[in-house]
Coordinates of C-alpha atoms and ligand atoms in Angstrom, one line a residue:
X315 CA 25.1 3.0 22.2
X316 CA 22.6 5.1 23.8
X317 CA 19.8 7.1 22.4
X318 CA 17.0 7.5 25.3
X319 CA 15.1 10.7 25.1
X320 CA 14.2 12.8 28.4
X321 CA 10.9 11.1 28.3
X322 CA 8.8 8.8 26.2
X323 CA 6.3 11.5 25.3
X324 CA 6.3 15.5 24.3
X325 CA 2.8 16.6 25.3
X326 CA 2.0 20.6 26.1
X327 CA 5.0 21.4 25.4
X328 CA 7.5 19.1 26.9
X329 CA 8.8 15.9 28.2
X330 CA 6.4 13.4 29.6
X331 CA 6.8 10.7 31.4
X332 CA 4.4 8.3 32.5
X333 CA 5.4 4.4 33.4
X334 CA 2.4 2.6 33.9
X335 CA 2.9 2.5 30.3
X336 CA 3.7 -1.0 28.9
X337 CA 7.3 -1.3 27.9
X338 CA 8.8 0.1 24.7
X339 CA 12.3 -1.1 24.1
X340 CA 14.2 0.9 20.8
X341 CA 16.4 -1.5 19.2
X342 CA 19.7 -0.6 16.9
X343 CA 18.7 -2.8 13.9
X344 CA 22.6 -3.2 12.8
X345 CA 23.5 -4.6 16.1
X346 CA 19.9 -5.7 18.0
X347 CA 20.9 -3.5 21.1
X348 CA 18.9 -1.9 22.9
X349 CA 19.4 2.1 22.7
X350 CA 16.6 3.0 24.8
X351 CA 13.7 1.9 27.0
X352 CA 10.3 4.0 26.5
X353 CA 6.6 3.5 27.7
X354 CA 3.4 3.4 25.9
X355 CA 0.9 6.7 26.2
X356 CA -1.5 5.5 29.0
X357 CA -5.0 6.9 29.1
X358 CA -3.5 9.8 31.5
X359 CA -1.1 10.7 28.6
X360 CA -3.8 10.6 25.9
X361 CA -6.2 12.6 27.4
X362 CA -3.3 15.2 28.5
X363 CA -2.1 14.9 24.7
X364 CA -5.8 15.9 22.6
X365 CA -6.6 18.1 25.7
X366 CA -3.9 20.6 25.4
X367 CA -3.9 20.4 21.5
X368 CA -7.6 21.2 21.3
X369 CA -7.1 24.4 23.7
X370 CA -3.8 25.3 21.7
X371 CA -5.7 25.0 18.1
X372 CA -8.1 27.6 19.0
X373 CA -5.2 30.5 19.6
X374 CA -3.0 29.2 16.9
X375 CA -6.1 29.6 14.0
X376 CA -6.5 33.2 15.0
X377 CA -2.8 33.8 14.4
X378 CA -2.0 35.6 11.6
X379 CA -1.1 32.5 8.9
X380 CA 2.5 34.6 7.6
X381 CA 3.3 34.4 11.7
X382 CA 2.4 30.3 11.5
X383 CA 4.7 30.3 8.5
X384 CA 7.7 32.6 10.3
X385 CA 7.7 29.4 13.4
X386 CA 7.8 26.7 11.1
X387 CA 10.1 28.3 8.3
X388 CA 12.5 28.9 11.6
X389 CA 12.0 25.1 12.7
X390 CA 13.5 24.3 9.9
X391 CA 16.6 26.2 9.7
X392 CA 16.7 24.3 13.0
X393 CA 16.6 21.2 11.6
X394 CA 19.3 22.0 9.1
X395 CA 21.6 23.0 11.5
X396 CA 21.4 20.0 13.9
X397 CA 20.9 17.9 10.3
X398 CA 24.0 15.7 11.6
X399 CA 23.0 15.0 15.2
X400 CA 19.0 14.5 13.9
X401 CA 20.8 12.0 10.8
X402 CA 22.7 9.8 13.5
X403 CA 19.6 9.6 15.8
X404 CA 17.5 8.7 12.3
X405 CA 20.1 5.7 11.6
X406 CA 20.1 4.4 15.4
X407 CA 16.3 4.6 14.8
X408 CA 15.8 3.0 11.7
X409 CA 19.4 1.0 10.6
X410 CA 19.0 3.1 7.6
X411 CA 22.8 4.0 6.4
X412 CA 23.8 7.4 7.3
X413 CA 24.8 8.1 3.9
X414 CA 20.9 8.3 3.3
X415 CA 19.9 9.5 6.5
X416 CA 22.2 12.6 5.8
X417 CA 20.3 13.9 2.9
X418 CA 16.7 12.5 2.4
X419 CA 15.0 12.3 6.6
X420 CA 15.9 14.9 8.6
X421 CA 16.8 17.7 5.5
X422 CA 13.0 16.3 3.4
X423 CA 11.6 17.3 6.8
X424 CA 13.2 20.6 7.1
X425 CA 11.7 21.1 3.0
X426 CA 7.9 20.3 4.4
X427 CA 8.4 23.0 7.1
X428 CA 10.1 25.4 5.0
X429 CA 7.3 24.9 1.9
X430 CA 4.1 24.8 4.3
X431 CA 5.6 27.9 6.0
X432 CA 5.8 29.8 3.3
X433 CA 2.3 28.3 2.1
X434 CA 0.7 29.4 4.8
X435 CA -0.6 33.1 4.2
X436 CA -1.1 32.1 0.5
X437 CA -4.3 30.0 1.3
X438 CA -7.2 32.2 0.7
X439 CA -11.3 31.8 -0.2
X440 CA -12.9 33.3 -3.3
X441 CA -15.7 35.8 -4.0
X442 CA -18.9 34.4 -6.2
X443 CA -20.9 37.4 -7.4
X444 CA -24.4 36.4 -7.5
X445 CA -26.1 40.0 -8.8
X446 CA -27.0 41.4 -5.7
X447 CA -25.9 39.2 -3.3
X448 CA -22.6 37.2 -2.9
X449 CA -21.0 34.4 -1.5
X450 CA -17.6 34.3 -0.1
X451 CA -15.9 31.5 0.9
X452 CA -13.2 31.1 4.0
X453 CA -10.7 28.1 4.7
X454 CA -10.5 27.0 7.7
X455 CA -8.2 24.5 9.6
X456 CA -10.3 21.4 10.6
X457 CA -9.2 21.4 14.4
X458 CA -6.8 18.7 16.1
X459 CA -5.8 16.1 13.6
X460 CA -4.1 12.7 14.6
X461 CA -0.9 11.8 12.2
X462 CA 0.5 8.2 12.7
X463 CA 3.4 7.0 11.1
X464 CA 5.1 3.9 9.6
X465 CA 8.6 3.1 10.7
X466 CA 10.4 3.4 7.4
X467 CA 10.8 7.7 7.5
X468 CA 10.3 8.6 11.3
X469 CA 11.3 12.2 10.7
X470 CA 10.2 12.8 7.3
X471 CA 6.8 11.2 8.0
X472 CA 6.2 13.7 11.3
X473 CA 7.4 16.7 9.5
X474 CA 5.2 15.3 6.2
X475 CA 1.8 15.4 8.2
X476 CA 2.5 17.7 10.9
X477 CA 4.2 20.8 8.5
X478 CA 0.9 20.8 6.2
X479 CA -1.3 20.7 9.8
X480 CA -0.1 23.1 11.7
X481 CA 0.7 25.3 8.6
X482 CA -2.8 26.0 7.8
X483 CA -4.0 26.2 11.5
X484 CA -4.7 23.0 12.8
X485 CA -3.1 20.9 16.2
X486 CA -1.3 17.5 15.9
X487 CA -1.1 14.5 17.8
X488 CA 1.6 12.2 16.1
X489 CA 1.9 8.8 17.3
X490 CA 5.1 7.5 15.2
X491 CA 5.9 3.8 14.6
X492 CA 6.6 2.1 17.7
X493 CA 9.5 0.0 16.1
X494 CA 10.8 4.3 15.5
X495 CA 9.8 6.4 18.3
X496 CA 13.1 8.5 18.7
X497 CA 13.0 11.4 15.2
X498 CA 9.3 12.7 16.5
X499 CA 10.3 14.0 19.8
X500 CA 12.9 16.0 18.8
X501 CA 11.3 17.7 16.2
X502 CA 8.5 18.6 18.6
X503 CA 11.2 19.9 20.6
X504 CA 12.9 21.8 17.8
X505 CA 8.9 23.5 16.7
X506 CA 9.2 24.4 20.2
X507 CA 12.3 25.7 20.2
X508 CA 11.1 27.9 16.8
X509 CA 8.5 28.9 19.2
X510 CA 5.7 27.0 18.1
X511 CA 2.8 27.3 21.5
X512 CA 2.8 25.0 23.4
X513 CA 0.5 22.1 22.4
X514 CA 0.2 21.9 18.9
X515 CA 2.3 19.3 18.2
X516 CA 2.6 16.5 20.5
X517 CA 4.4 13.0 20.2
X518 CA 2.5 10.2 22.1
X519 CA 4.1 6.9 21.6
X520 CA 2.3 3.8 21.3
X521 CA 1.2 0.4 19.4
X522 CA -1.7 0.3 17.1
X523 CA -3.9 0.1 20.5
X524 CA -2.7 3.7 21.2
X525 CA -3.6 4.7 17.6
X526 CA -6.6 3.5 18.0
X527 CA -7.6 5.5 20.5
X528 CA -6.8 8.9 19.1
X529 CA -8.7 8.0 16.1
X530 CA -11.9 7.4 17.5
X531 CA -11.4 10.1 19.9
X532 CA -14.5 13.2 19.6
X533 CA -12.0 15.8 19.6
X534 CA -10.4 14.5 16.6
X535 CA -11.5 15.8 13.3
X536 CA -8.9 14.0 11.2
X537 CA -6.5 11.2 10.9
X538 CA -3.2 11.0 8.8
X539 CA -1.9 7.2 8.6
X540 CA 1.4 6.1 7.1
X541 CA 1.4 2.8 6.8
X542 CA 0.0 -1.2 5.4
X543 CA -3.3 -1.7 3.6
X544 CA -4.1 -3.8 6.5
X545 CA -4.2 -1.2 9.4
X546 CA -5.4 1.2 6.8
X547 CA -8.4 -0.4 6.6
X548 CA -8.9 -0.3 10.0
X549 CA -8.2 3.1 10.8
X550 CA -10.3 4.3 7.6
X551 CA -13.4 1.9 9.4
X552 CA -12.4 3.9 12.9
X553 CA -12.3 7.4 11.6
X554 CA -15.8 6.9 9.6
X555 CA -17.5 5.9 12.8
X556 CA -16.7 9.7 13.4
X557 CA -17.5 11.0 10.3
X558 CA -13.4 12.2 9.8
X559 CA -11.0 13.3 7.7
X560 CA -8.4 10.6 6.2
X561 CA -5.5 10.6 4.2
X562 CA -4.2 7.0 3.7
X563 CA -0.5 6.8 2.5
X564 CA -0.5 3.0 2.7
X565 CA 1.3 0.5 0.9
X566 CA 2.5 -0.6 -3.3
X567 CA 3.4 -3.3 -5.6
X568 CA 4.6 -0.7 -7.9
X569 CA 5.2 -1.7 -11.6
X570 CA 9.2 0.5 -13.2
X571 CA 8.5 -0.4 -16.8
X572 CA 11.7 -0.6 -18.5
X573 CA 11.5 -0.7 -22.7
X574 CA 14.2 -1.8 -25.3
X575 CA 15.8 1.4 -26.2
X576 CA 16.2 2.9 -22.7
X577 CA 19.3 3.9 -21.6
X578 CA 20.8 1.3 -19.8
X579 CA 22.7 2.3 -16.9
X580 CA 20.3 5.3 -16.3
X581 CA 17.3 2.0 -16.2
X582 CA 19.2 -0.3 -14.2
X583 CA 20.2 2.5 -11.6
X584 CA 16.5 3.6 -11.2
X585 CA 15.9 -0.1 -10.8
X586 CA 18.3 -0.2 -7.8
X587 CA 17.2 3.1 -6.1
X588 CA 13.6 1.9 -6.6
X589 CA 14.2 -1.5 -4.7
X590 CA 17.5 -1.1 -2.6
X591 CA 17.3 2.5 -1.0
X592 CA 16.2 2.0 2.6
X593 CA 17.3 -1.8 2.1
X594 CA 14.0 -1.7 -0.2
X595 CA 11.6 -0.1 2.9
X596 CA 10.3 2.2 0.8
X597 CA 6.3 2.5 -0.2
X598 CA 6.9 3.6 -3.6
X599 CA 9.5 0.8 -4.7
X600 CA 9.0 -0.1 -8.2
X601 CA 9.3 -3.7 -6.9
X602 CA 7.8 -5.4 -10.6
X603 CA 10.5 -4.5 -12.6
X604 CA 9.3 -5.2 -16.5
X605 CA 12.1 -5.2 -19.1
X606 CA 11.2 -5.4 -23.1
X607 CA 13.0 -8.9 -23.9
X608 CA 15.6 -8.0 -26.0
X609 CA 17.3 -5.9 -23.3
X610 CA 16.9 -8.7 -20.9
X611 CA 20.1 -9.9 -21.0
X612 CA 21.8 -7.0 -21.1
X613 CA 19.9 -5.4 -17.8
X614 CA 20.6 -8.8 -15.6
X615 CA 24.0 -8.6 -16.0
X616 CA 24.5 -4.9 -15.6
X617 CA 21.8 -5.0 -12.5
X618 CA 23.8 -8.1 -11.2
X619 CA 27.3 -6.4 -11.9
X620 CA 26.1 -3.5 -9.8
X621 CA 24.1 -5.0 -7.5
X622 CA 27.0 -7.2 -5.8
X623 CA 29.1 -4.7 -5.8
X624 CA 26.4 -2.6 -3.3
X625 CA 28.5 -1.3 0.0
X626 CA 26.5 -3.5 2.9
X627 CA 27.2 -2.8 6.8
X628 CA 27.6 -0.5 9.8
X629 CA 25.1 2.2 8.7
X630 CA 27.1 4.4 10.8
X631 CA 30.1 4.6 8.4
X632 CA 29.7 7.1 5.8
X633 CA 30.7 4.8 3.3
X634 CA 28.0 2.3 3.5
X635 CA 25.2 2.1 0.7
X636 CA 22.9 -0.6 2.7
X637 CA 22.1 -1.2 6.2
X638 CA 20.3 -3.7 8.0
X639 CA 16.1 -3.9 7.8
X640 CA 14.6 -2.1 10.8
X641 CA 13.6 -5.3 12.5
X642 CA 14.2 -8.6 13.3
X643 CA 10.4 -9.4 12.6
X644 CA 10.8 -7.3 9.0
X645 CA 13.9 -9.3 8.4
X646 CA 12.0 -12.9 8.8
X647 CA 9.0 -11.4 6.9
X648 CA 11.7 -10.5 4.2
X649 CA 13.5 -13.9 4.0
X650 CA 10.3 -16.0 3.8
X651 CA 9.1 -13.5 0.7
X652 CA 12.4 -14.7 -0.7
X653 CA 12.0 -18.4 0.1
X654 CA 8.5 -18.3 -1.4
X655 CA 10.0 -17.1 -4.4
X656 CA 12.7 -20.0 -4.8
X657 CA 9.6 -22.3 -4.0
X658 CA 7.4 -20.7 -6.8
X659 CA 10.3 -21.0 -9.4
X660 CA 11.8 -17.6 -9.5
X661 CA 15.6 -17.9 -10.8
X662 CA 17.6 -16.3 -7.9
X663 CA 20.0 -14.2 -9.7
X664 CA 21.7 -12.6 -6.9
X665 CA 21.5 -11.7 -3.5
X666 CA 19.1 -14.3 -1.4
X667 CA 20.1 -14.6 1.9
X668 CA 21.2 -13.3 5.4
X669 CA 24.0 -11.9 5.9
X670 CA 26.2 -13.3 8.7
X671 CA 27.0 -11.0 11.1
X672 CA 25.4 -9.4 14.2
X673 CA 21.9 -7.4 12.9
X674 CA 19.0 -7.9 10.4
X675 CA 21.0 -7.3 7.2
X676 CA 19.3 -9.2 4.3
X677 CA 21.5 -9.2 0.7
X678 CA 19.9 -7.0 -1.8
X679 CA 18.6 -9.9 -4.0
X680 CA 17.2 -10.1 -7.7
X681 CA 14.7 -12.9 -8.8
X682 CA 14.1 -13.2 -12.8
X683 CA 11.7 -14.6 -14.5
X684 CA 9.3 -14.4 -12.6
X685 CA 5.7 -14.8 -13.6
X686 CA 2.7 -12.2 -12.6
X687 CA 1.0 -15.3 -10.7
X688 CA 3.6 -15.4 -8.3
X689 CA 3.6 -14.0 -4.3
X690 CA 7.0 -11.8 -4.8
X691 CA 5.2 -10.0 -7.7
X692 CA 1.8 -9.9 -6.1
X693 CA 2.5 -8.9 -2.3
X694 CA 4.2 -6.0 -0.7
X695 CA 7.6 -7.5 0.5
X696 CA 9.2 -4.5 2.2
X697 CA 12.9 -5.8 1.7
X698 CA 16.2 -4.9 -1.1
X699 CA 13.9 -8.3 -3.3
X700 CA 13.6 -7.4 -6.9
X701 CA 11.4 -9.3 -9.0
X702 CA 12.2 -8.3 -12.9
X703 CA 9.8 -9.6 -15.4
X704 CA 10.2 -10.4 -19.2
X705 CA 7.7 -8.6 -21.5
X706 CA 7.1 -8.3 -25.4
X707 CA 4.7 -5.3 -26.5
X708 CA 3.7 -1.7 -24.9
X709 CA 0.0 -3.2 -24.5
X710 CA 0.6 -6.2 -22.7
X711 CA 3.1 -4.5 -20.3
X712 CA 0.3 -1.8 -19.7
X713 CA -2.2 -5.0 -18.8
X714 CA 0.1 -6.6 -16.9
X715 CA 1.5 -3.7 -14.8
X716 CA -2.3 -2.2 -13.9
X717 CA -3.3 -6.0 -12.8
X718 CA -2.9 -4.8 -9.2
X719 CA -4.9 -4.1 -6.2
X720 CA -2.5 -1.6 -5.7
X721 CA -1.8 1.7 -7.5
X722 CA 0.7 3.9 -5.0
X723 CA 3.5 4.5 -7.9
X724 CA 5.0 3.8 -11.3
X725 CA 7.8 4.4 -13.6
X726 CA 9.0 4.2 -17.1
X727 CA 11.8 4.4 -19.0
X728 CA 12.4 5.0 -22.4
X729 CA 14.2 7.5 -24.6
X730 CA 10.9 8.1 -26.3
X731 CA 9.2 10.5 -24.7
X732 CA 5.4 10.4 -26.8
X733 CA 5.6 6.5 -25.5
X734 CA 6.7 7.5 -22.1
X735 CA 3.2 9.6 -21.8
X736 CA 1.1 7.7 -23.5
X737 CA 2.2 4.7 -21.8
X738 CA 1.8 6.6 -17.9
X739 CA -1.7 7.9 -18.9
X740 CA -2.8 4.7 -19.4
X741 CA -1.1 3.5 -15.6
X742 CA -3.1 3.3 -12.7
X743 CA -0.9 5.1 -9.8
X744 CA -0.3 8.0 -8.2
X745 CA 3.0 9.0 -8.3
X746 CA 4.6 8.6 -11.6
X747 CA 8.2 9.0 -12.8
X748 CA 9.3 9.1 -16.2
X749 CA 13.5 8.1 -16.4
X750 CA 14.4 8.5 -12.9
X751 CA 12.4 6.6 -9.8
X752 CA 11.5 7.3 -6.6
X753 CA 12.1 10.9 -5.6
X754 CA 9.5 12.3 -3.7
X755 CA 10.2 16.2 -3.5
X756 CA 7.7 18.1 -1.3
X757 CA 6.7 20.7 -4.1
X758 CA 5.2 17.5 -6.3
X759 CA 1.6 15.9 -5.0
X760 CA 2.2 12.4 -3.7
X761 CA -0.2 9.5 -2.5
X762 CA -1.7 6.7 -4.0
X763 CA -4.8 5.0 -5.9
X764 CA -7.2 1.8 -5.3
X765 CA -5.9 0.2 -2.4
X766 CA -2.7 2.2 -2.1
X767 CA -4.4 5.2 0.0
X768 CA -6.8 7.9 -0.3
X769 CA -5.8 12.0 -0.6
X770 CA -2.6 13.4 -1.2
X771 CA 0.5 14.6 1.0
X772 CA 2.9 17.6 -0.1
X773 CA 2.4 20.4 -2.5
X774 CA -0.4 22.6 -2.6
X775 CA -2.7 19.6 -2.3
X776 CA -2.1 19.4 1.1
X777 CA -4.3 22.4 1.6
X778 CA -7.4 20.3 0.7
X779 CA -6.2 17.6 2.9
X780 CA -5.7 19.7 6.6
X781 CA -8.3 22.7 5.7
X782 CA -12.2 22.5 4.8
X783 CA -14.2 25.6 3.1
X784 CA -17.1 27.5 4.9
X785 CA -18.8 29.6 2.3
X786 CA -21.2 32.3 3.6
X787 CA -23.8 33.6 1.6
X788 CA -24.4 37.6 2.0
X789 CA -27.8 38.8 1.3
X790 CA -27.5 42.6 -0.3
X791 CA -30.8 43.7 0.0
X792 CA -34.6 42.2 1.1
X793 CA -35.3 39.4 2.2
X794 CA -38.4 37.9 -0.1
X795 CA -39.8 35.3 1.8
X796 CA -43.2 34.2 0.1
X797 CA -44.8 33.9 4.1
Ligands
NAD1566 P1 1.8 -0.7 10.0 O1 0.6 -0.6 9.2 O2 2.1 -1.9 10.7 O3 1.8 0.5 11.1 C1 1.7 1.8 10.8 C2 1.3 2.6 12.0 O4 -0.1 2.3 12.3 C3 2.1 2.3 13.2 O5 2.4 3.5 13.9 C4 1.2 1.4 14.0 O6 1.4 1.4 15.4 C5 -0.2 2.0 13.7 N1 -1.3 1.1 13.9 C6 -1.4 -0.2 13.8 N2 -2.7 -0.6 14.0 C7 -3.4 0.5 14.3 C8 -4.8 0.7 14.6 N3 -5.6 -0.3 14.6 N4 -5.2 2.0 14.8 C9 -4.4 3.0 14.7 N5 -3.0 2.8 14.4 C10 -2.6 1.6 14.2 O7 3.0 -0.2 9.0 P2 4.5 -0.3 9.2 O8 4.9 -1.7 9.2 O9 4.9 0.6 10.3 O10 5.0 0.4 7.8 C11 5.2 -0.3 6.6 C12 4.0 -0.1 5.7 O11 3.8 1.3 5.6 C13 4.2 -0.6 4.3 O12 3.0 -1.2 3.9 C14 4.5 0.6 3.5 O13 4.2 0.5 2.2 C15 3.7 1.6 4.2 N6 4.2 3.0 3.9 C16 3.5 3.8 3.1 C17 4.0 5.1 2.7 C18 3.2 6.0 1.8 O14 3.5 7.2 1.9 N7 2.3 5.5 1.0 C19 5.2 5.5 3.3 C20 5.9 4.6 4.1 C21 5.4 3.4 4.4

């Protein structure tokens, strides 16, 4: 299996080599072969990278924004078009099965390109009559902004951060997971292809040593990070040195609230889709499942029922529901999460264990009773682990669920619907779902609270997030200076 690109890097408008670079190796996930063999951006690269972006984002900000929106809207017809080809590459990447890859990576990119093109000529400033004079206001692109992404959604991260950027006028420079370097490059070559200048969207690849140095770079007015608390904190620090823009889409610990008279099948398969889906590498995962107690019973067995029965193996087969994690490092961190459990006294009700045969494939596994104290219900595991939790009444499970550092997501379900609101005003999170989990469409606001990030990606929030407002006052008549 083979999957090297022309190059390691996609500066100025194409392939870039350098191989001073330390060593990048891409590993297939379901097998642990390696597909392809890159180098990390050395200072040569970096400097190539933010040098041709910053000359490009002048030229592209005078463009008319309805021609912006034309190249990206035609980027992603692209993309749907080579949705097959960009799906397989997203699977060798990540090990994610290609049943998924198919319809939520490559095609939720295309939707960010499509939506931010057509965005594009509808941002406009405002006119504040003051009397005489006025003020009008004008929004403008910040400059060359830095995405970096997590290795969960190569594609869909890229297209996420760099749609919304270049949309409204601005360059990128994406550094993308290096555990997932292979979905960036092509969709800088397919904005190329649209006819995106040369420039404005470059993929350096890179550790966190790489990332580092974009985003303390002068010539970078903002940073984008996907990713942990942990290097969000550090990036946050590094881009305040600066004085730049953030938006932190960082990690969850997300409370799905499940009450008695719910519909059962319609609860447990949220529950799944919020903890298995991307074997459970998902940000959002509703990973503190909370069931009133007298459906308790009747969710384990219909969550274990369905659970087992879970397709697992080559991701490449259409038929598979669950690949392997994307690492073998992930896949240790997973299985120690689930020994802690067992220590702590979780009650393993299915799943637990890897899965023998070539890969990182961990079992999608379900803990009950578990208690709030315990480290599968506090920290971010990252794996298919479910932790479901007994509860009584509305209040406590409101308490208990907001008793986080976290506050990325959260979901409910119930057939009442005045309980379902009441109950997700009172939630602190910022991406909500009310009887379904998980989906993430680009017209809907997304991002997190407290520790879980800072600003918002998608929707017409993103204009806030790549754009900032000059307002200019216009003075009608004389000046009356008291000199
Ligand atoms: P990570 O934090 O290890 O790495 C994320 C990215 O940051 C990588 O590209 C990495 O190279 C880079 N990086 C590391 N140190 C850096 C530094 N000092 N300066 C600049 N860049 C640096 O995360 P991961 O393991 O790739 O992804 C998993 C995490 O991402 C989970 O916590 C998950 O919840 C989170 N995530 C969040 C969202 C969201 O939208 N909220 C989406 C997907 C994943």
């Amino acid at each position: 299996m083979r999957a090297q690109p022309a190059a390691s890097h996609f500066v100025d408008g194409s392939y870039v080599e350098d191989t001073a670079g330390a060593p990048l190796d891409v590993v297939y996930p379901a097998t642990g072969e390696v597909i392809a063999r890159l180098h990390e951006a050395t200072d040569a690269v970096i400097e190539a990278a933010l040098a041709s972006a910053s000359r490009a984002q002048a030229d592209w900000a005078r463009m008319k924004p309805v021609e912006r929106g034309r190249v990206l809207r035609r980027a992603a017809e692209i993309i749907r078009a080579r949705n097959c080809e960009l799906s397989v590459l997203e699977t060798l990447d990540t090990g994610k099965p290609l049943q998924e890859t198919l319809v939520a990576d490559a095609a939720s990119g295309a939707d960010a390109l499509e939506y931010f093109g057509g965005l594009a000529a509808t941002v406009t400033g405002e006119t504040i009559p003051l009397g005489r004079d006025f003020v009008y206001t004008i929004r403008e692109p910040l400059g060359v902004c830095v995405g970096i992404g997590a290795w969960n959604y190569p594609t869909q991260i890229a297209c996420w951060k760099g749609a919304p950027a270049l949309a409204f006028g601005n360059a990128m420079v994406f550094k993308p997971s290096e555990t997932t370097p292979l979905g960036a490059l092509r969709v800088a070559e397919i904005l190329i292809e649209a006819g995106l200048p040369a420039g404005l969207f470059n993929v350096v690849q890179g550790r966190g040593g790489v990332g580092g140095r974009l985003t303390t770079d002068p010539r970078v007015a903002k940073v984008s990070l996907t990713g942990s608390v942990a290097t969000g904190r550090k990036v946050y620090a590094a881009a305040a040195e600066g004085l730049r823009h953030v938006t932190m889409e960082l990690g969850g610990k997300s409370p799905l609230i499940v009450f008695e008279d719910a519909d059962l099948e319609d609860a447990v398969g949220g529950a799944m889709l919020g903890n298995f889906y991307s074997s459970g590498q998902v940000c959002s995962n509703g990973t503190r499942v909370f069931v009133q107690r007298p459906l308790l019973g009747r969710f384990l067995e219909r969550l274990t029922a369905r659970t087992e029965a879970i397709v697992l193996g080559d991701p490449l087969d259409e038929a598979v529901q669950m690949g392997p994690l994307t690492s073998a490092a992930q896949m240790e961190k997973v299985l120690g999460y689930i020994e802690a459990g067992r220590a702590e006294g979780a009650r393993l009700v299915t799943g637990g264990f890897r899965v023998q045969r070539e890969g990182f494939y961990v079992a999608p596994t379900v803990f009950a009773d578990v208690t709030d104290e315990m480290t599968i219900a506090r920290e971010e595991i990252f794996g298919p682990v479910m932790s479901v939790l007994a509860f009584d009444t509305e209040k406590e499970v409101i308490a208990r669920a907001n008793s986080t550092e976290f506050g990325l997501s959260a979901g409910v379900f119930t057939r009442d619907m005045t309980r379902a609101h009441r109950v997700i005003t009172e939630i602190q999170a910022g991406t909500c779902w009310i009887n379904s989990y998980n989906l993430a469409p680009v017209e809907a606001p997304f991002g997190g609270v407290k520790l879980s990030g800072v600003g918002r990606e998608n929707s017409k929030a993103a204009v806030e997030s790549y754009t900032q407002l000059k307002s200019v006052y216009v003075g009608m008549g004389p000046v009356e200076a008291p000199y």
